[in-house]
Each structure stands twice: as C-alpha cells, then as structure tokens.
Tab-separated table of C-alpha atoms in Angstrom:
chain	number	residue	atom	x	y	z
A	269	UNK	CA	52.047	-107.141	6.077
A	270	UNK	CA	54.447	-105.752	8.085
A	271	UNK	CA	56.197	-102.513	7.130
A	272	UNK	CA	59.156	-101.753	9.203
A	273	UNK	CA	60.152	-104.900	10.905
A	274	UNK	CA	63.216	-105.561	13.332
A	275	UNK	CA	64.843	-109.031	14.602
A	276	UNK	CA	64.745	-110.021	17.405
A	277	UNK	CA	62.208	-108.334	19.440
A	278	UNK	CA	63.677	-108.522	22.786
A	279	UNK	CA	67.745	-109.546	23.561
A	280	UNK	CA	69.149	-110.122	26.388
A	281	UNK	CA	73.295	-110.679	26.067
A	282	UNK	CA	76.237	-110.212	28.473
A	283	UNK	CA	78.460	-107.845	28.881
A	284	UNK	CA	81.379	-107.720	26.747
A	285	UNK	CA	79.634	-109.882	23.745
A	286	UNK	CA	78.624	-108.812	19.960
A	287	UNK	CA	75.200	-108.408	18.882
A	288	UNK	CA	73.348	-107.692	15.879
A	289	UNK	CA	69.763	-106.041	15.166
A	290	UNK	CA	68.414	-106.755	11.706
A	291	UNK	CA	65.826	-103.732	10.099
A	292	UNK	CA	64.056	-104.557	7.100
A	293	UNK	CA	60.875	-102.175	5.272
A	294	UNK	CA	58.892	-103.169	2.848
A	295	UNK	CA	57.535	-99.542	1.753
A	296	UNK	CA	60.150	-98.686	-1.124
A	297	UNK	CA	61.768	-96.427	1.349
A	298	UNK	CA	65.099	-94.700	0.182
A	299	UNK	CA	66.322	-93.857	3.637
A	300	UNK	CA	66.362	-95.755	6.859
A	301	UNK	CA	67.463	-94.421	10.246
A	302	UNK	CA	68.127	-95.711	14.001
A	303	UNK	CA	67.621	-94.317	16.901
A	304	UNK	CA	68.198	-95.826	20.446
A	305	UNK	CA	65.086	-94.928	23.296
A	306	UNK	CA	66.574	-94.821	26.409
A	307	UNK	CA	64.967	-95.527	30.252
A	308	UNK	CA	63.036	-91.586	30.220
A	309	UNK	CA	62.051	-92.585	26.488
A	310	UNK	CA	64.109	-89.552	24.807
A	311	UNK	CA	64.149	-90.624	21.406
A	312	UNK	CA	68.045	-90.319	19.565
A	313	UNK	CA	68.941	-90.457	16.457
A	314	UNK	CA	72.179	-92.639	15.613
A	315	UNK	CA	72.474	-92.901	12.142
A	316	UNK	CA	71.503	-92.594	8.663
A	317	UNK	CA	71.300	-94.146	5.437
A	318	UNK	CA	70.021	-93.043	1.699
A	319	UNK	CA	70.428	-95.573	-0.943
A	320	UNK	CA	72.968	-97.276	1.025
A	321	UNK	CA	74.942	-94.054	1.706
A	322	UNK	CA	75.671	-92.753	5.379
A	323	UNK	CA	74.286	-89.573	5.675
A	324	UNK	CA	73.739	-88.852	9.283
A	325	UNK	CA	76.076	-90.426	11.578
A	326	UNK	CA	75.233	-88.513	15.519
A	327	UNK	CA	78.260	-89.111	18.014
A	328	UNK	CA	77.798	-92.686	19.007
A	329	UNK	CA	80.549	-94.955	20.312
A	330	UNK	CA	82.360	-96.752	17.453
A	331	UNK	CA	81.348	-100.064	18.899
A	332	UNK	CA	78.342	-99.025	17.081
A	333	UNK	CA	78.235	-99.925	13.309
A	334	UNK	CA	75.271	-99.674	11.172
A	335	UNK	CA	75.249	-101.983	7.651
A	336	UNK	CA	73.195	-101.875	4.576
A	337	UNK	CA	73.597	-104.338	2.268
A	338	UNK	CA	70.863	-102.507	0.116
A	339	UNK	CA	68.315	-100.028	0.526
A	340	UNK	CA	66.105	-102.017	2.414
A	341	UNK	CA	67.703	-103.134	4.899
A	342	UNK	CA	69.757	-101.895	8.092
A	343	UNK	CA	71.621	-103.782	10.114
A	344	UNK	CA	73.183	-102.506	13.535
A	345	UNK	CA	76.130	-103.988	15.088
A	346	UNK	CA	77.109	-103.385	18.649
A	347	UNK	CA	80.773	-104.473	19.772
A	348	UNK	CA	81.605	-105.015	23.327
A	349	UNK	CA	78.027	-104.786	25.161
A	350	UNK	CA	78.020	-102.392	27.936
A	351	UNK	CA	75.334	-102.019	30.268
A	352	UNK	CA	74.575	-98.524	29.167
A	353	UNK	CA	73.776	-99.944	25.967
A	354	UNK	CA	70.512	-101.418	27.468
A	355	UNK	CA	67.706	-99.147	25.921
A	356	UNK	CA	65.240	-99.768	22.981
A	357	UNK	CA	66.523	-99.531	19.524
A	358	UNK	CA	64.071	-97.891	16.966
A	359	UNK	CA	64.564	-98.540	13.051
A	360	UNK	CA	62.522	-96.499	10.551
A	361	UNK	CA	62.392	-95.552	7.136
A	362	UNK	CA	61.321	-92.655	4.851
A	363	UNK	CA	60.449	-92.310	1.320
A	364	UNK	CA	63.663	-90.290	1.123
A	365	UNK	CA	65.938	-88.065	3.271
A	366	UNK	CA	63.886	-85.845	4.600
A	367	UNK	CA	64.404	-83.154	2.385
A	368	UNK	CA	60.371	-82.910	1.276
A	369	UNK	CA	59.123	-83.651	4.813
A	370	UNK	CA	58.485	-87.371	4.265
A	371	UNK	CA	57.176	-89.197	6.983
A	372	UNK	CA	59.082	-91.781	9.475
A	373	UNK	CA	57.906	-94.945	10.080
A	374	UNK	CA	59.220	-97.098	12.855
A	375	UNK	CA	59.142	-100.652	13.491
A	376	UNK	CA	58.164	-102.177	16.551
A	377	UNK	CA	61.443	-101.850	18.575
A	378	UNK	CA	64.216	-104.255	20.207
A	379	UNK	CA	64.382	-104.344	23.554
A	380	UNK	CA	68.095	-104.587	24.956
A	381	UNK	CA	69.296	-106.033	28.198
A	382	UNK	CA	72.667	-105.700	29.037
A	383	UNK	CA	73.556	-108.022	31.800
B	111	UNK	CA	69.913	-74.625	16.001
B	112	UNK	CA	66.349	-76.416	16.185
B	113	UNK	CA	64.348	-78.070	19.656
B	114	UNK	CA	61.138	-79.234	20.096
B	115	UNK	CA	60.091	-78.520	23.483
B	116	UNK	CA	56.963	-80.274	25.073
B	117	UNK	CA	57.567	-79.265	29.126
B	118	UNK	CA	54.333	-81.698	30.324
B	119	UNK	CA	56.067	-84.937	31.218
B	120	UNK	CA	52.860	-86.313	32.565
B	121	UNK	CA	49.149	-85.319	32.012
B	122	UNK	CA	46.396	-87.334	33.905
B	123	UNK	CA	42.894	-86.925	33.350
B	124	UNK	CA	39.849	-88.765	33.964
B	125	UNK	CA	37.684	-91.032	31.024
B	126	UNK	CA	35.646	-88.164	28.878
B	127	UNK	CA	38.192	-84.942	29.885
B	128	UNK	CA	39.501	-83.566	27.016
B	129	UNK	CA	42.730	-83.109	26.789
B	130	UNK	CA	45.548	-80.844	25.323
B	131	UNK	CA	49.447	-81.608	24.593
B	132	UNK	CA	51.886	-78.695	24.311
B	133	UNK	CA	54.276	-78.737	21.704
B	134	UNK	CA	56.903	-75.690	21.222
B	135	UNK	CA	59.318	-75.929	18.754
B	136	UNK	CA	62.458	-73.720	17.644
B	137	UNK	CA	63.702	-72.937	13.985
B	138	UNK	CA	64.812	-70.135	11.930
B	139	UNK	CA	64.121	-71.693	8.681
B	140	UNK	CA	61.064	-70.805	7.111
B	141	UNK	CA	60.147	-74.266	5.381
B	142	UNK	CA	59.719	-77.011	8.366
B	143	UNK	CA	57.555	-79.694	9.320
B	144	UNK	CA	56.118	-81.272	12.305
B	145	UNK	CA	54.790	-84.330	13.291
B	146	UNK	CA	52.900	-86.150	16.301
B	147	UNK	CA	53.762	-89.997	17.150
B	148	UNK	CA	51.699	-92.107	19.415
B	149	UNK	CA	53.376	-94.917	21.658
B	150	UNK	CA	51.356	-96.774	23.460
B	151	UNK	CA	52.128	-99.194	26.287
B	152	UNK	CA	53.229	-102.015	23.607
B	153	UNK	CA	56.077	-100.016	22.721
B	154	UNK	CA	55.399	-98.828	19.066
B	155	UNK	CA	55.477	-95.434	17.432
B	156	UNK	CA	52.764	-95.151	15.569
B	157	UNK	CA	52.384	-91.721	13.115
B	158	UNK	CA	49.439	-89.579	13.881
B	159	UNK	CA	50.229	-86.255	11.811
B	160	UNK	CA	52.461	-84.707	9.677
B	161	UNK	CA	51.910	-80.502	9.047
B	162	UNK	CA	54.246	-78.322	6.974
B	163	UNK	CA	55.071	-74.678	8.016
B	164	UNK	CA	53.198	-73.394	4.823
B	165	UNK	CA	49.758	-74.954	6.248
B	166	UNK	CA	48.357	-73.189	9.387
B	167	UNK	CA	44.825	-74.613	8.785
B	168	UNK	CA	43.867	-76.884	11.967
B	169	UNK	CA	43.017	-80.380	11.637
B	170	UNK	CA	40.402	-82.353	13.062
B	171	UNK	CA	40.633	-86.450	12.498
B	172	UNK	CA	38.058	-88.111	14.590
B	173	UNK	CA	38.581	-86.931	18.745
B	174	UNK	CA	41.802	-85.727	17.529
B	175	UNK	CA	42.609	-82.240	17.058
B	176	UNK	CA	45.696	-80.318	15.277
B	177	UNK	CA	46.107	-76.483	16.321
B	178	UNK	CA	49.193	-75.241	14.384
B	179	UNK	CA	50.517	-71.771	15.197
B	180	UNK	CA	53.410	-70.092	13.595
B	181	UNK	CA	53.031	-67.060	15.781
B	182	UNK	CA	53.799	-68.797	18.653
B	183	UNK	CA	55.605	-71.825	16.969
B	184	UNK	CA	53.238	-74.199	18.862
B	185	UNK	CA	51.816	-77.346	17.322
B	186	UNK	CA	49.308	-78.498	19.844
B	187	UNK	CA	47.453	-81.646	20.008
B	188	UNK	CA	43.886	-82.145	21.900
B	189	UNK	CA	41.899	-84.941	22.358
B	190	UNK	CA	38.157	-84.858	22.929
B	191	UNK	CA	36.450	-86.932	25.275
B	192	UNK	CA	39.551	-89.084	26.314
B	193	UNK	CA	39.603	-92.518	26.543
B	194	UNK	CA	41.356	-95.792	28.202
B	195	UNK	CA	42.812	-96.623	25.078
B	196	UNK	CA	44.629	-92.905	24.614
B	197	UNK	CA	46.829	-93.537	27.676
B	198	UNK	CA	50.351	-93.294	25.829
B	199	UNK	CA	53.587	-91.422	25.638
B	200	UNK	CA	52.906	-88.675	22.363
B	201	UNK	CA	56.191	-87.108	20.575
B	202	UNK	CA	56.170	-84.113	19.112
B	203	UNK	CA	58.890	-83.862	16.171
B	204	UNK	CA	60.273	-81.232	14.264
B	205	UNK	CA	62.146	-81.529	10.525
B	206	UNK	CA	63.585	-78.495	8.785
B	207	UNK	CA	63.674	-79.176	5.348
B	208	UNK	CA	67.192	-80.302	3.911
B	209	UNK	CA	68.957	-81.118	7.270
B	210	UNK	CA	67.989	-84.921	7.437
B	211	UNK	CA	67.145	-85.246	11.036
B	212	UNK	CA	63.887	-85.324	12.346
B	213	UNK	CA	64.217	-83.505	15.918
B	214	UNK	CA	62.402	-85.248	18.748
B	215	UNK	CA	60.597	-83.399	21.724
B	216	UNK	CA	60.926	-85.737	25.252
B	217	UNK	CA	57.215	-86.552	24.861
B	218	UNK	CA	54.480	-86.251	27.467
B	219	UNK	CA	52.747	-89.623	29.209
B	220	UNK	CA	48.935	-89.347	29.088
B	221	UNK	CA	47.478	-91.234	31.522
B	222	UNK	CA	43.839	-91.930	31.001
B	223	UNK	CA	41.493	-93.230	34.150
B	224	UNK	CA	38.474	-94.831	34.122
C-alpha cells in the first residue's frame, strides 16, 4: 500500500500550457507539503498545508497554486509552463506541522519536462 | 536564521570502505530536530533517521551509524562496510520546533564501486 502517492509520474507538456500534479497519503497525515528538486537536486520547499489551511507559502511564482480539497490530498497547479519549471516535484506529508518534530514522508516524485 | 550545511557534494569509495557524511547545521533554538533521507538512483526519498536536540546518544541501525553532536552542531552519518546498493544522494535536514519548515542541506552523492 502506497503511502504518499503522486499522479502522473513523469509529464512532459509545452510551453505556455496548464498542468496539474495530484498528491494523495494514506497515513492520517494532518499536513502535506511540496517541494520542487531542481537539476543539482537542492530540495525547496513551496508550500504548506494543515487541515486544509495554508501555512507555509515560500516565494514561488503565482502561476503556482496548490489545492486541497481535504486533508489528504494536494493538488498543484502550474499556469503558463515555462521551461524553468522543468525539475522534480516532491509531495509529502506529516502527522502534523512540524511543531513536535514529526517525520516527512515523500512520495515518489513527478518528473517535469518543459518543452 | 537556520542552514544545514553538508560541504561533500560527492564521496567515492570502493565496495567494503566505510564511509562518513558530514552534516553541519545552524540554529539558535534550543529544541530542534534532524533527520537523514536516502535517494537512491530511482528517485525516492526514503527516511533513514529522525534525532531531537534533547538526545545526544548515537545510533547504530544495522551498517548505519548516527553520531549526533551538539558541541559542534554536527549530525554525522557513517556507513560500515559500504556497498553497491548505498550509492545515493543522502540529505541532511534540520526542523526547529514551531517554524513549520523542515530545512534541507544540498546533500552529498555517494558513489559506491565494486
């Protein structure tokens, strides 16, 4: 049983079109998180969410908008592809925000290819 | 402001070396925790360890070994007799309790030869 999953695995768009990344976890998590993995695989954090509540939002281009229809799941939408955007996109989840020291878990990552 | 430091991009050492991973980090809070992630070729992070700042006791799981020091705010990470299989990219991370955001080092590539 998976944990942390992400759809799709790999996408590969053109510039200029909308795309979506779907997160879902399975552990009862409160909080769930993205973070985008770039070409040197530095890890950043984009954003945030406990209980459906925005709690970290790190200075990312507002073409960037995370969803969560509930608390397990985190959708990210990207507007406008650029070709920066190409990296791998992380989701995780923690029991809650942080504050005790909980552990991250990630899914398996979503490889995307700007073109 | 908090930073996890780990200044070896690459190690490479032969099968059966063992092997140790630098992690510095930076905080002036007193209650923090760190962590160590493993991700190997296929992409994943996989969690290996998670220490608070109370607990200075090393840990030993397997060939892996933990050696937390406060005096020099290193968390380091050895493996013994290295394998094929270790080869990976290993974060270090770094949370301060009640900030949220778990503070990535820029990770080190381990490169193990046969």
């Amino acid at each position: 049983d998976t944990a942390v999953s992400q759809t799709p695995k790999y996408l590969v768009t053109q510039m200029g079109n909308d795309k979506s990344i779907k997160c879902e976890q399975n552990l009862g998590h409160d909080t769930m998180y993205w973070y985008k993995q770039d070409s040197k695989k530095f890890l950043k954090i984009m954003f945030s969410y406990n209980n459906k509540e925005l709690i970290i939002n790190e200075t990312v281009p507002n073409r960037f908008s995370p969803k969560s229809p509930d608390k397990a799941h985190l959708n990210l939408h990207i507007n406008s592809l650029e070709l920066g955007d190409s990296a791998v996109y992380f989701c995780a989840s923690s029991r809650n925000r942080g504050s005790q020291g909980e552990t991250q878990y990630f899914g398996p990552g979503t490889r995307l290819l700007v073109l | 402001a908090q930073k996890v430091t780990q200044a070896q991009t690459e190690i490479s050492v032969v099968e059966k070396e063992d092997v140790t991973l630098d992690c510095v980090y930076e905080t002036r809070d007193t209650t923090y925790y760190l962590f160590w992630y493993k991700q190997p070729p296929s992409g994943e992070l996989v969690f290996l360890i998670r220490r608070n700042s109370f607990d200075e006791q090393n840990e030993i799981s397997g060939r892996y070994s933990w050696n937390f020091q406060k005096s020099t705010s290193s968390f380091n990470f050895t493996i013994t007799a290295s394998q094929v299989v270790d080869s990976a990219v290993y974060f270090c991370a770094l949370l301060v309790s009640g900030t949220y955001k778990y503070i990535f080092g820029t990770g080190t590539r381990l490169k193990v030869l046969a």
